[in-house]
XYZ file of N, CA and C in Angstrom:
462
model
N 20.528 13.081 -7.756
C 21.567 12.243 -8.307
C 22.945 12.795 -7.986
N 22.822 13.834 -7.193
C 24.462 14.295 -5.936
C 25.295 13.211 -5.699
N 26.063 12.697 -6.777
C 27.113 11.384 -5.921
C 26.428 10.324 -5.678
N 25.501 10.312 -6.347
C 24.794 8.848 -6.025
C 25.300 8.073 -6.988
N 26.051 6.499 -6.837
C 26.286 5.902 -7.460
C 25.080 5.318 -8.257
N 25.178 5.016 -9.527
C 24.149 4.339 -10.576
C 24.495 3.432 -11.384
N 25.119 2.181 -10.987
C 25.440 1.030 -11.735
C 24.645 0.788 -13.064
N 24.745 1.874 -13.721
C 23.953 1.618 -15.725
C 25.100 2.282 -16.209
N 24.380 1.919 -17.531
C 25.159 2.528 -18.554
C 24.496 4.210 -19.139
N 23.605 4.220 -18.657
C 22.918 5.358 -18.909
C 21.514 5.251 -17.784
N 21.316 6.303 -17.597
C 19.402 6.566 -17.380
C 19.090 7.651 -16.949
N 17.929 7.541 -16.149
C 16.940 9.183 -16.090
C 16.541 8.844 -15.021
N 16.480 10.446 -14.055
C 15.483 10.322 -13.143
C 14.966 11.700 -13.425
N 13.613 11.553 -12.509
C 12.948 12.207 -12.375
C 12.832 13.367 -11.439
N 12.732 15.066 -11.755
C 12.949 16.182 -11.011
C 11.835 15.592 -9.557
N 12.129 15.685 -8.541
C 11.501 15.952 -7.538
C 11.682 17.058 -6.571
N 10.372 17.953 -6.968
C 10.454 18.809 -5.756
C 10.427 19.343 -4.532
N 9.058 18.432 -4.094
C 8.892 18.203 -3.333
C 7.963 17.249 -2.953
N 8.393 16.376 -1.088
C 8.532 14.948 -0.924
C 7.391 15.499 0.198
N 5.933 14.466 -0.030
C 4.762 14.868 0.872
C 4.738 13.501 1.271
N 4.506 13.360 2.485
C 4.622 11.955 3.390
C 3.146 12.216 3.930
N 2.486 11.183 3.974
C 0.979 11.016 4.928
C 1.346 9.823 5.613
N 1.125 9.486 7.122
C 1.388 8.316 7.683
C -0.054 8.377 8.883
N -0.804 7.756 9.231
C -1.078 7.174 10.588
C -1.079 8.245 11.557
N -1.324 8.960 12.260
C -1.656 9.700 13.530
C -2.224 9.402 14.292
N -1.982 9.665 15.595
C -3.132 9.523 16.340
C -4.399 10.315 16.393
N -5.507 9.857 17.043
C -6.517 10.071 16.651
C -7.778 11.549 17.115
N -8.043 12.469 16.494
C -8.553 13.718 16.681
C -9.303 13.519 17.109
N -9.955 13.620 18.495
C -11.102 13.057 19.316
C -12.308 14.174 18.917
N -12.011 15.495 18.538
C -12.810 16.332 18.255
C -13.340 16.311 16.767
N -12.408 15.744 15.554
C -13.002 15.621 14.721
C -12.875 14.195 14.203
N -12.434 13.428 14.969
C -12.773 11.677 14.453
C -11.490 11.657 13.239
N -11.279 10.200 13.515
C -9.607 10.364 12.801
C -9.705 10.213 11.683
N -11.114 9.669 10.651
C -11.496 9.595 9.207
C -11.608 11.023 9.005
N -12.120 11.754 9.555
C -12.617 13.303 9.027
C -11.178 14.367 8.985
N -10.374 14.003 10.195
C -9.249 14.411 10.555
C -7.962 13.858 9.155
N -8.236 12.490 8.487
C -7.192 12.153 7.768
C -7.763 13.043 6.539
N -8.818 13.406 6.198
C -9.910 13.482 4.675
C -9.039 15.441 4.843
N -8.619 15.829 5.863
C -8.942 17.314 6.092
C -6.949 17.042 5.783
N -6.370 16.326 6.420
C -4.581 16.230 6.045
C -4.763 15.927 4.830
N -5.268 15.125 4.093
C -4.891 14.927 2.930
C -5.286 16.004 1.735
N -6.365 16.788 1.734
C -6.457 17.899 1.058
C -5.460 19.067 1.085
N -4.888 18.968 2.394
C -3.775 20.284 2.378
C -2.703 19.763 1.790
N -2.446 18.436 2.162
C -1.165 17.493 1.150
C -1.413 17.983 -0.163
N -2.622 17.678 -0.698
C -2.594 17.391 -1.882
C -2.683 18.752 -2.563
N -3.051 19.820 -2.151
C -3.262 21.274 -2.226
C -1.873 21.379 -2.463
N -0.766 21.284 -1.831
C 0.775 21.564 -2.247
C 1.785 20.995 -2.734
N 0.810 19.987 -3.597
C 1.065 18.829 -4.288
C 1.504 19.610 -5.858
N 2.712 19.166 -6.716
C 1.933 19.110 -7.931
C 2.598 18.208 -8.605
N 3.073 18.194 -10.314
C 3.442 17.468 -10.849
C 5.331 17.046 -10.464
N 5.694 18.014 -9.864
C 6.736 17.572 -9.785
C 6.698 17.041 -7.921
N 5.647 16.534 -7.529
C 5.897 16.183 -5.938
C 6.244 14.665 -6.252
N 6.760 14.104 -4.973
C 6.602 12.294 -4.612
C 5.817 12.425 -3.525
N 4.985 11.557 -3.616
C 4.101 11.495 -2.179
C 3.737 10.084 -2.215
N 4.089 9.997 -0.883
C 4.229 8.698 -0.142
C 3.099 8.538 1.085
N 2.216 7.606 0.788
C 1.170 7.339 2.028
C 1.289 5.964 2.190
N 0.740 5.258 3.405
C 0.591 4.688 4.074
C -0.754 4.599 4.667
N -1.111 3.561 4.837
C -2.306 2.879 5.040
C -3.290 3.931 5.082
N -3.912 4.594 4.268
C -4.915 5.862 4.398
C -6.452 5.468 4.537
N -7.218 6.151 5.405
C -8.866 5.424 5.751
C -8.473 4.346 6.605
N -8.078 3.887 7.345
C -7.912 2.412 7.899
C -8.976 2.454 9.178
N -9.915 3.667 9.242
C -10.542 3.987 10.350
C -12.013 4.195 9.941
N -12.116 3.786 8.934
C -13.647 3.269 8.160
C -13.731 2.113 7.478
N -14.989 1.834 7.168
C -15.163 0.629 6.329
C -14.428 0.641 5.121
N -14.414 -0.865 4.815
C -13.326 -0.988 3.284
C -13.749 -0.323 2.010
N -15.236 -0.515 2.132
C -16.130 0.446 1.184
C -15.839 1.712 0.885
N -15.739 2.401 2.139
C -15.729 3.511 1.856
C -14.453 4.209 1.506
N -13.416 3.585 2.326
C -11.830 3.522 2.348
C -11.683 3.480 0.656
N -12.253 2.476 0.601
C -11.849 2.362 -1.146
C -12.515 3.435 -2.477
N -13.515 3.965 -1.805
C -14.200 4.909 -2.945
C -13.163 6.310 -2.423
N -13.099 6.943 -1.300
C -12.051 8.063 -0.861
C -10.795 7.780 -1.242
N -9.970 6.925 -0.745
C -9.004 6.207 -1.343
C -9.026 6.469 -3.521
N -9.479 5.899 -3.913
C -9.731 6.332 -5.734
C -9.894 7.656 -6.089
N -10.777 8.299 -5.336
C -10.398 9.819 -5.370
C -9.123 10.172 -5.172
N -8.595 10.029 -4.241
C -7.303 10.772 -3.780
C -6.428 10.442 -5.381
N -5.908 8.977 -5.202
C -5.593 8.453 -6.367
C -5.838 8.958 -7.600
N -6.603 9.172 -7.781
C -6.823 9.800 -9.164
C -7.160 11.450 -9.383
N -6.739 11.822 -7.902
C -6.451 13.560 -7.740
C -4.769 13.921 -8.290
N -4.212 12.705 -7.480
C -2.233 12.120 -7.971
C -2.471 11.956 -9.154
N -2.892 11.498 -9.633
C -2.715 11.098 -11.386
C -2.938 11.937 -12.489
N -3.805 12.709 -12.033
C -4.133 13.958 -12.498
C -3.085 14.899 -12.305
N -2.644 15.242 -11.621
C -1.551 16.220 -11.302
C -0.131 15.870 -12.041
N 0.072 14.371 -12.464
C 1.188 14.180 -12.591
C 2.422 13.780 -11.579
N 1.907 13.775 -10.442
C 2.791 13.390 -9.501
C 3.584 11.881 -9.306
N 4.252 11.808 -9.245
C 4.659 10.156 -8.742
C 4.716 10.040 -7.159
N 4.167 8.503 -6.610
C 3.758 8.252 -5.490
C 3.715 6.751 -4.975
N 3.690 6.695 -3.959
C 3.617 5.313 -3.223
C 2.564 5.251 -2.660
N 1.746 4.189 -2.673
C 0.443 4.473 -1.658
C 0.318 3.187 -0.823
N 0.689 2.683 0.111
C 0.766 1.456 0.535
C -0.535 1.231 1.371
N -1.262 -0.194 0.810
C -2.925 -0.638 1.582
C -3.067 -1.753 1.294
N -3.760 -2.395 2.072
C -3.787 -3.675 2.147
C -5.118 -4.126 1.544
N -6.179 -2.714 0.903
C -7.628 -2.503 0.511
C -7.723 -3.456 -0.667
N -7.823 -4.774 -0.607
C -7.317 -5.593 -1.642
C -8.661 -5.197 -2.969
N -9.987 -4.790 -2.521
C -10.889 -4.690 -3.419
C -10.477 -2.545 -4.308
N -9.548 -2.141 -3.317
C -9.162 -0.814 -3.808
C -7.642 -1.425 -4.943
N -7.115 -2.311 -4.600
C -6.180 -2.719 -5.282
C -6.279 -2.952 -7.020
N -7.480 -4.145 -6.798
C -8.208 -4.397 -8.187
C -8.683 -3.444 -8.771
N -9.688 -2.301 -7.809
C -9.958 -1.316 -8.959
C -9.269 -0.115 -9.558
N -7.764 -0.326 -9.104
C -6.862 0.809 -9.602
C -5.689 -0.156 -10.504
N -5.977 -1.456 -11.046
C -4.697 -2.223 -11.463
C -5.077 -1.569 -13.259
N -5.750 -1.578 -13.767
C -5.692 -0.562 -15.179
C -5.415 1.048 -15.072
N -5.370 1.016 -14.101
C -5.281 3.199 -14.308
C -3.535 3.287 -13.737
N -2.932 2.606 -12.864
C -1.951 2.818 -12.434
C -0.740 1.533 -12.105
N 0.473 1.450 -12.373
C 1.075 0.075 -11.879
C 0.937 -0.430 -10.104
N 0.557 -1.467 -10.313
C 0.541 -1.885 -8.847
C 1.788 -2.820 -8.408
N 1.945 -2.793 -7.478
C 3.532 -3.107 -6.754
C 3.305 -4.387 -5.332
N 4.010 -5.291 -5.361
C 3.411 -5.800 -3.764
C 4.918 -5.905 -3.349
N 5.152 -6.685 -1.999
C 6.086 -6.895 -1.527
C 5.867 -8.456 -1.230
N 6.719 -9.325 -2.110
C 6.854 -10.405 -1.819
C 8.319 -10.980 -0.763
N 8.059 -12.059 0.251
C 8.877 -12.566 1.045
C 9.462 -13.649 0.410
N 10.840 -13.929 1.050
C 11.425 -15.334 0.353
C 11.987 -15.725 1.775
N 12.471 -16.845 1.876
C 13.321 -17.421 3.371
C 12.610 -18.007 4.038
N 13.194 -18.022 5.569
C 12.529 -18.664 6.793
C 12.467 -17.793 7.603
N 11.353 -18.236 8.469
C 11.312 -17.280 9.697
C 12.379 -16.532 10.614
N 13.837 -16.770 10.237
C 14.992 -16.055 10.705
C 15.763 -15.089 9.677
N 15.579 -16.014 8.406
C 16.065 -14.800 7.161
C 14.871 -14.511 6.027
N 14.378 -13.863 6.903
C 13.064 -13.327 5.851
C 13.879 -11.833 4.482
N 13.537 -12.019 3.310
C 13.654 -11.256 2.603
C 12.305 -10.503 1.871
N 12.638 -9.693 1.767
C 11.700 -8.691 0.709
C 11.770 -8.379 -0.602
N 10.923 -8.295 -1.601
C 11.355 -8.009 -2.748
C 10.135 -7.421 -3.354
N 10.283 -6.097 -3.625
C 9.314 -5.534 -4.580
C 9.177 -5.657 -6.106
N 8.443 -6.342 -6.541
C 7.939 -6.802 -8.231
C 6.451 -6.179 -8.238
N 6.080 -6.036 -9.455
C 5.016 -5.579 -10.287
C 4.110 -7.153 -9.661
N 2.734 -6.264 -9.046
C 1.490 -7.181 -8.653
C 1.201 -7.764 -9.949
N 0.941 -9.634 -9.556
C 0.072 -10.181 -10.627
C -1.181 -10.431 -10.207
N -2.259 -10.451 -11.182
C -3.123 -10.852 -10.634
C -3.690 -11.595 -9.743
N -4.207 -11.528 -8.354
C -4.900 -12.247 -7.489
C -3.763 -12.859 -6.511
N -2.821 -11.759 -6.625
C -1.755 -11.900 -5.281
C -2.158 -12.381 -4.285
N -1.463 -12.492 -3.086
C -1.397 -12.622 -1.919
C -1.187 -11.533 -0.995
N -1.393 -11.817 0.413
C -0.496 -10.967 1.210
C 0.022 -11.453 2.017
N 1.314 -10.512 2.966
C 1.448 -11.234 4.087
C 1.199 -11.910 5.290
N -0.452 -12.041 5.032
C -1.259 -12.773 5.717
C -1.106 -13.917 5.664
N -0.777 -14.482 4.382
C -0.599 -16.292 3.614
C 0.282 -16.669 4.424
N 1.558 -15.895 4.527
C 3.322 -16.436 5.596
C 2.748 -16.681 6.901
N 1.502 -15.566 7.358
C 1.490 -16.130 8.756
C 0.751 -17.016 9.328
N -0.043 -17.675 8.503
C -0.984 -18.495 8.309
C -0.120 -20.078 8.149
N 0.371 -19.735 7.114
C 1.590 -21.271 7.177
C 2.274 -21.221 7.924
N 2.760 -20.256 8.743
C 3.766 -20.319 10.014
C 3.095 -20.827 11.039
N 1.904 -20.562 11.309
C 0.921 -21.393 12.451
C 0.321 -22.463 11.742
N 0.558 -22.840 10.287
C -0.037 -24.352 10.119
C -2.006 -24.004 9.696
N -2.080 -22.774 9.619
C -3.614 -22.452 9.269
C -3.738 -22.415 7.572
N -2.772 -22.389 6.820
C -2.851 -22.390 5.412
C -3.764 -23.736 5.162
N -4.353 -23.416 3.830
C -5.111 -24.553 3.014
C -4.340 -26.015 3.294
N -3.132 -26.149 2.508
C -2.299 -27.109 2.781
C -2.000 -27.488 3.956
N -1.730 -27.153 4.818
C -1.268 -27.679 6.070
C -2.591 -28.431 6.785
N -3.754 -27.762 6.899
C -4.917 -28.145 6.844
C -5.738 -29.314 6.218
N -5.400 -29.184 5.060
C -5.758 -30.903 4.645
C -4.800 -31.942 5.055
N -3.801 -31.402 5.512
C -2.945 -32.788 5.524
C -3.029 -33.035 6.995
N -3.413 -32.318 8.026
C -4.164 -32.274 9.366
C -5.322 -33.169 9.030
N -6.571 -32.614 8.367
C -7.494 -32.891 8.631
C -8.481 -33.556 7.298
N -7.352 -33.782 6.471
C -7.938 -34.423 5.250
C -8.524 -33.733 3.981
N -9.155 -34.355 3.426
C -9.600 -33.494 2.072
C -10.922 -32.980 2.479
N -11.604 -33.035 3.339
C -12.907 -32.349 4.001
C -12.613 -30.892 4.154
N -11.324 -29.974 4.691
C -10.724 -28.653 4.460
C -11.293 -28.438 2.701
């Protein structure tokens, strides 16, 4: 909070000590890039503690959703345990549902047109979407566009 402006009247943040990033690599031909992410994320999380932020990005995306999602809940609930605060961004929509009681879930909703697209992060409601739905109505493959193509038989 060095000079950072804070348009309130008051508030709080939180000590962070240290900022652990997991992203995407390329892929360990010697130990396979699931075994290779399972082996980064233990040393992450090894120098992890309550006062870290850790920020991941699409984690497991190199196994089944199954399994993505049971490793994935571990990790998750290795963070929660510790006390840490974190971002975990996945598209594991069945890992989504089974972490919406243990932790807040977050999506990124779009507003505009295909030239002024906006973003806006709000608290997930149940049985969201993703940005799969925008690109689907942008090619006319959505539900709606579809019946009115091809009738109420869609």
């Amino acid at each position: 909070s060095q000079g950072c402006y804070m348009p309130a009247t008051s508030g709080c943040l939180s000590r962070i000590g240290n900022l652990v990033t997991f992203f995407p690599m390329e892929e360990d031909l010697e130990k396979g890039r699931f075994n290779a992410e399972k082996e980064r994320l233990a040393v992450m999380l090894s120098q992890s503690d309550e006062d870290s932020m850790i920020l991941m990005n699409e984690v497991f995306t190199s196994t089944d959703e199954e399994k993505a999602m049971k490793e994935s809940q571990v990790v998750l609930q290795q963070i929660l345990d510790m006390g840490a605060l974190g971002v975990f961004v996945t598209h594991n929509f069945p890992l989504i549902q089974s972490m919406e009681d243990k932790m807040p879930v977050l999506e990124a909703i779009t507003e505009g047109d295909e030239h002024h697209r906006l973003f806006k992060i709000v608290e997930k409601k149940q049985g969201g979407q993703s940005f799969a739905t925008d690109v689907l109505r942008k090619y006319g493959l959505d539900t709606e566009s579809l019946r009115k193509k091809y009738g109420e038989a869609i």
